[in-house]
XYZ file of C-alpha atoms in Angstrom:
317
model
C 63.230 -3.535 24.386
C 63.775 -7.360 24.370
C 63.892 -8.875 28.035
C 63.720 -5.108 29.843
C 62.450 -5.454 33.083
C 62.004 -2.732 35.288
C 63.555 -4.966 38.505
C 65.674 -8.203 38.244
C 65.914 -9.948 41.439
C 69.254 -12.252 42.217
C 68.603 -14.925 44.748
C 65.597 -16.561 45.147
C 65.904 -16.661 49.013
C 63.511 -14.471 51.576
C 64.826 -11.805 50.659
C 64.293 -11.911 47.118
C 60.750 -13.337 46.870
C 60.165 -10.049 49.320
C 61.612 -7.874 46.586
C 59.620 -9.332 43.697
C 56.453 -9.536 46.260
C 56.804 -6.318 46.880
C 57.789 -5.048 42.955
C 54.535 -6.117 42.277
C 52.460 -5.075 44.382
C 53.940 -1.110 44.201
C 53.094 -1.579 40.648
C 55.779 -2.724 38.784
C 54.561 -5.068 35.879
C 57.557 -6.333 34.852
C 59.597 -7.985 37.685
C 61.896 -11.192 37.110
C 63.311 -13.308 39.858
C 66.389 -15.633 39.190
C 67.706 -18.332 41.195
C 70.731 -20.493 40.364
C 69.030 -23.747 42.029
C 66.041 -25.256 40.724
C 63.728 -23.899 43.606
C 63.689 -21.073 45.940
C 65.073 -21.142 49.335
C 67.793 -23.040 48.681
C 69.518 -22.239 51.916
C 66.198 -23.554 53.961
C 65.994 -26.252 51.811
C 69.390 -27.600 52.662
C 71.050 -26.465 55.567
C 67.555 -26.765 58.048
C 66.610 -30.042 59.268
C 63.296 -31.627 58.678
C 61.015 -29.987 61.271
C 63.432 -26.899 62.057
C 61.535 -24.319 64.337
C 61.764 -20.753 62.327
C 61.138 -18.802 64.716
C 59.888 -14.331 63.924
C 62.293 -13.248 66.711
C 65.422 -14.603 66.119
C 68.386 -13.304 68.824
C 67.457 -9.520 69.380
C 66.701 -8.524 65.506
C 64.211 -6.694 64.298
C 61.335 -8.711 64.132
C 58.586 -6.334 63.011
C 57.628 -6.423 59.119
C 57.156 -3.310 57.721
C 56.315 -4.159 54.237
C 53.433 -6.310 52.431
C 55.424 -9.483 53.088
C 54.527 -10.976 56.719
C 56.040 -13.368 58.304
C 55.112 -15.940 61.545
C 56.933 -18.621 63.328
C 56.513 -22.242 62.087
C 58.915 -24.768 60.568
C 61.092 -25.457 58.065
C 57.977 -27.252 55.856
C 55.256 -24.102 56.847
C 57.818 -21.232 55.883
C 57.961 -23.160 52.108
C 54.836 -23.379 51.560
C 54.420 -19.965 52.642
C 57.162 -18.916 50.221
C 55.429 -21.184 47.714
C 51.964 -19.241 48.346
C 53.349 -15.409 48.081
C 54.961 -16.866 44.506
C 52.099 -18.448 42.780
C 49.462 -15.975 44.325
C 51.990 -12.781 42.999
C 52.423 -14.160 39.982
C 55.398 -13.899 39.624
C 58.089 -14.654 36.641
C 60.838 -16.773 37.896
C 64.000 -18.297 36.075
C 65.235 -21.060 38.179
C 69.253 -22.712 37.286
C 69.809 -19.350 35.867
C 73.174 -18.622 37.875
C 73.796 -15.477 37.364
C 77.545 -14.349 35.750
C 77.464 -10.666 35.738
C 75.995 -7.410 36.305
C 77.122 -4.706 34.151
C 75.973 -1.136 33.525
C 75.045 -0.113 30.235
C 74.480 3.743 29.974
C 71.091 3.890 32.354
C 70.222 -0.003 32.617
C 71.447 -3.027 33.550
C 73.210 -6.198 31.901
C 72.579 -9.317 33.623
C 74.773 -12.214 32.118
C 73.231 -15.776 33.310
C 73.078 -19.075 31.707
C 69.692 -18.811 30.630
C 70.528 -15.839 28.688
C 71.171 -11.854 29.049
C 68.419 -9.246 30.838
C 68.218 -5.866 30.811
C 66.969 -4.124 33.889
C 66.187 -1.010 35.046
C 67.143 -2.100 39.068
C 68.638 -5.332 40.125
C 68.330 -6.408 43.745
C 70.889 -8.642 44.780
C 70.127 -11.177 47.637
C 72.606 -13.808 47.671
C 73.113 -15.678 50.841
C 76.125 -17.067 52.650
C 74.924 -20.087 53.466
C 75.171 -20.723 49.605
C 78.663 -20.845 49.944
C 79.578 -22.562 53.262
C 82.875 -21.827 54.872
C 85.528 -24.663 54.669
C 88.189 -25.289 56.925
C 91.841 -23.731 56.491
C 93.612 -27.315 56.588
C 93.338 -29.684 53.573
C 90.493 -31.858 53.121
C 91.637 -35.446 51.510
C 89.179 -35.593 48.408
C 89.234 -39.460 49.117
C 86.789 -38.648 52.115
C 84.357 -36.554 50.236
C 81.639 -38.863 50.944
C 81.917 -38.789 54.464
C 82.743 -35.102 54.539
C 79.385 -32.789 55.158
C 78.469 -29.348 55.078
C 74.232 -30.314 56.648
C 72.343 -33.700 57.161
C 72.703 -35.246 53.674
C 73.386 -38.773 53.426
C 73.948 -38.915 57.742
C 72.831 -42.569 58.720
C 71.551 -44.142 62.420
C 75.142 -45.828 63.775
C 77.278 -44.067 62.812
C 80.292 -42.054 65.079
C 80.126 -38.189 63.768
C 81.675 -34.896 64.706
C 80.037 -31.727 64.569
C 82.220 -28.673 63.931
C 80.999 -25.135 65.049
C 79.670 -23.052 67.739
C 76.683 -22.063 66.085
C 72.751 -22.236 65.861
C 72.931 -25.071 62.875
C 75.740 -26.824 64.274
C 73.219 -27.277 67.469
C 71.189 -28.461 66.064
C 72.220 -31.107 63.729
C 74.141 -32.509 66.664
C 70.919 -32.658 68.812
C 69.088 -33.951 66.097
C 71.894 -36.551 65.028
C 72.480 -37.815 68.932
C 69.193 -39.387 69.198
C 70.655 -42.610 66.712
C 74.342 -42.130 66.560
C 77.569 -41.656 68.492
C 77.633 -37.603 68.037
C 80.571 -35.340 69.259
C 80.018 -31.301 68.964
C 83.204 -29.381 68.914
C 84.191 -26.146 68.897
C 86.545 -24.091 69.637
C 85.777 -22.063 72.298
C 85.420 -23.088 75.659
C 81.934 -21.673 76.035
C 78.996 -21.279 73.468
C 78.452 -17.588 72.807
C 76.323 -17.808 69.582
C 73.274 -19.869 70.868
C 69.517 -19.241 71.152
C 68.100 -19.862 74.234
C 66.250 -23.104 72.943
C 69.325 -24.505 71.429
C 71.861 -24.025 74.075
C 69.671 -25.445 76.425
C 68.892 -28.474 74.030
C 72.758 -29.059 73.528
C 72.902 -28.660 77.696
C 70.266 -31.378 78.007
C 71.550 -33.611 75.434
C 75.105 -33.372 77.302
C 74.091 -33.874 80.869
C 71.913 -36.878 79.298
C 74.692 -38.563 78.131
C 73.588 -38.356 74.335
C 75.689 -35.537 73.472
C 79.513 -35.458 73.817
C 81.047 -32.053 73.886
C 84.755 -31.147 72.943
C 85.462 -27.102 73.932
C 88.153 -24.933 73.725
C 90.153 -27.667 71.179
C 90.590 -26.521 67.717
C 90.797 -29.360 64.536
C 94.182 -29.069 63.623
C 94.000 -31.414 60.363
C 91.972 -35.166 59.030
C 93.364 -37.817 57.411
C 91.668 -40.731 56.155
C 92.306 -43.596 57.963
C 90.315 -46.858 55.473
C 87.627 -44.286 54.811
C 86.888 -43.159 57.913
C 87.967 -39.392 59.281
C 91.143 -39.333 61.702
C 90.938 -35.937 63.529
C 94.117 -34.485 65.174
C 92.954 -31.973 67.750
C 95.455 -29.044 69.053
C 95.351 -31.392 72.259
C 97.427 -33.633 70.655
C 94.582 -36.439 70.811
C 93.567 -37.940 67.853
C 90.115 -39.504 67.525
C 88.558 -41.670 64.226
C 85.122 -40.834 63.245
C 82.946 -42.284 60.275
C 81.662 -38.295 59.273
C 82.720 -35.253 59.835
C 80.284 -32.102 59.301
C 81.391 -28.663 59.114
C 78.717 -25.977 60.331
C 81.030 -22.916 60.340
C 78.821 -20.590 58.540
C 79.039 -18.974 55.198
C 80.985 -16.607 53.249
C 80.573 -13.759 51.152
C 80.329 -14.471 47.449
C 83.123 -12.020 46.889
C 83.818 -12.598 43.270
C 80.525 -11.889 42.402
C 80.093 -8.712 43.812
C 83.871 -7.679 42.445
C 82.627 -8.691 39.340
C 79.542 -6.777 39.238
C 82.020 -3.615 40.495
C 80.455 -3.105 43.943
C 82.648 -1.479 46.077
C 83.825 -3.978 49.330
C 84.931 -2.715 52.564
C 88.021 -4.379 54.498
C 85.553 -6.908 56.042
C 84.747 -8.156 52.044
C 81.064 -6.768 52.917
C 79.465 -4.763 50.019
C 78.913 -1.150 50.372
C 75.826 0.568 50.553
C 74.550 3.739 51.737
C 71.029 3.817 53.366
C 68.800 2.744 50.705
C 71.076 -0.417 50.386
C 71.969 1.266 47.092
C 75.937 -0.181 45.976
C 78.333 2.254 44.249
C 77.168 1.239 41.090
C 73.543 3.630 40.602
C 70.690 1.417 40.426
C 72.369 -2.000 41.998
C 71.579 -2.812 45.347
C 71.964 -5.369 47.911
C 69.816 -6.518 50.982
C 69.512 -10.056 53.147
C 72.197 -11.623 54.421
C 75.297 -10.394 52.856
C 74.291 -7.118 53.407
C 73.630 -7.325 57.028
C 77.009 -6.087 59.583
C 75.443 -7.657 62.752
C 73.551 -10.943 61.485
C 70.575 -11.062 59.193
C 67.028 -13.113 60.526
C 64.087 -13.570 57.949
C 62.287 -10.832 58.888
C 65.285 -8.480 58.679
C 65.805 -9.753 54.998
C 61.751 -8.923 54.195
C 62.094 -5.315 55.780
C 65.427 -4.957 53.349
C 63.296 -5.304 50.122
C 60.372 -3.172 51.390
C 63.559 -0.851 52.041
C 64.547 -1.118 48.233
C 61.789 -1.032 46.473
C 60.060 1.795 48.611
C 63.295 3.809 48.002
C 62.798 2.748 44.329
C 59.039 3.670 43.886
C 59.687 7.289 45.483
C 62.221 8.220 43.332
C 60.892 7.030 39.828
């Protein structure tokens, strides 16, 4: 049949260059990968500075692989060309700007609907990550400041007077980065950091005490305004402070419509179900990486989820 493959891969993040990695290499000859950008590791690509440490242990997950796909700490620039290696070396088939519509079964296969046209598959692996969709605050956004709105470091110049919103790894880090040129305020709304790594909580703590850092804890963003195109924040303080950029690092969310549309079953938390293959309610359609994960995904967590799969996949043929 026209455009069968035996596994179609979703998401051309670690997770899925694992799967078709490690499709090939059990012996499957006719693996596809599709990725709605136009390269993989789109999440890497923009939401982790230039230089990022990625580190193999990453806050008490499993760092162990226990597939073919290794995996060792280095930076943001090391880990792509790593990524870029394991592709051209597997020769793998990959559709980039092929966002993908729909999954749909079809007596024993599977339909996938995407731009670039329709593929039938024996398995599809899902791997779509959060990050991909980054969470937005619940009060308006003026679309006037959409240039001066961020969700990462695009477009941030020296001199200028930014907030940082979030209490997590990335929004550590693009503050520390950011303070070294410009006026940079990190808040969030606890009044302690509980999602930190060691190095960045103590890089946040250093940049503070220096003087290069401000912070702003336990005050919640209430609502912006633009104020002649720069951001007025009202804090639940009642203070109100103008910046020139704002930039939102509040995580991701699940791509929920997809998934509905594709019929996999969600629990009350909007996270997929699987059982312990990582196989959805749909027979054949499973999900690993990120959205998968109940307790935080890391790299090597997403690699071990497609040796998972495809292990589960291979024994049961």
């Amino acid at each position: 049949m026209e455009n069968l493959y035996d596994v179609v891969v979703i998401g051309g993040g670690p997770f899925g260059i694992a799967s078709v990695v490690e499709a090939k290499k059990a012996g499957f000859k006719n693996v596809l990968l599709l990725e709605k950008g136009d390269n993989h590791s789109q999440t890497i690509r923009k939401f982790y500075k230039d230089g990022k440490r990625v580190d193999k242990v990453y806050k008490g997950l499993e760092s162990e692989t226990r597939g073919c796909v290794e995996f060792f700490d280095g930076t943001k620039e090391s880990t792509l060309n790593y990524f870029d290696k394991l592709l051209d070396d597997g020769d793998i088939e990959a559709v980039f700007n092929a966002e993908v519509e729909s999954v749909k079964k079809d007596g024993d296969l599977l339909i996938v609907t995407t731009a670039k046209g329709v593929f039938k598959a024996k398995n599809v692996m899902v791997g779509i990550g959060r990050m991909g969709k980054p969470n937005k605050p619940e009060y308006k956004i003026p679309p006037s400041l959409i240039q001066v709105v961020n969700y990462n470091l695009n477009n941030c110049n020296c001199g200028e007077k930014i907030i940082v919103v979030g209490g997590g790894n990335s929004a550590a880090e693009y503050a520390v980065d950011l303070s070294g040129c410009n006026d940079v305020t990190l808040n969030y709304r606890r009044s302690t950091f509980t999602r930190l790594n060691d190095i960045n909580l103590a890089a946040v703590e250093d940049s503070a005490r220096d003087g290069k850092l401000t912070l702003k804890l336990g005050v919640d963003i209430t609502g912006i305004e633009n104020d002649n195109g720069k951001v007025s924040v009202s804090y639940s303080d009642g203070s109100v402070v103008i910046y020139d950029r704002i930039i939102y690092a509040i995580g991701g969310s699940t791509p929920v419509d997809f998934l509905q549309k594709c019929g996999i079953e969600l629990d009350s938390d909007t996270k997929p179900i699987v059982d312990e293959n990582l196989q959805t309610n749909v027979k054949g359609l499973y999900v690993g990486g990120d959205i998968a994960s109940k307790n935080g995904a890391s790299i090597v967590s997403a690699l071990n989820d497609a040796h998972k799969i495809i292990n589960y996949i291979i024994n049961k043929a």
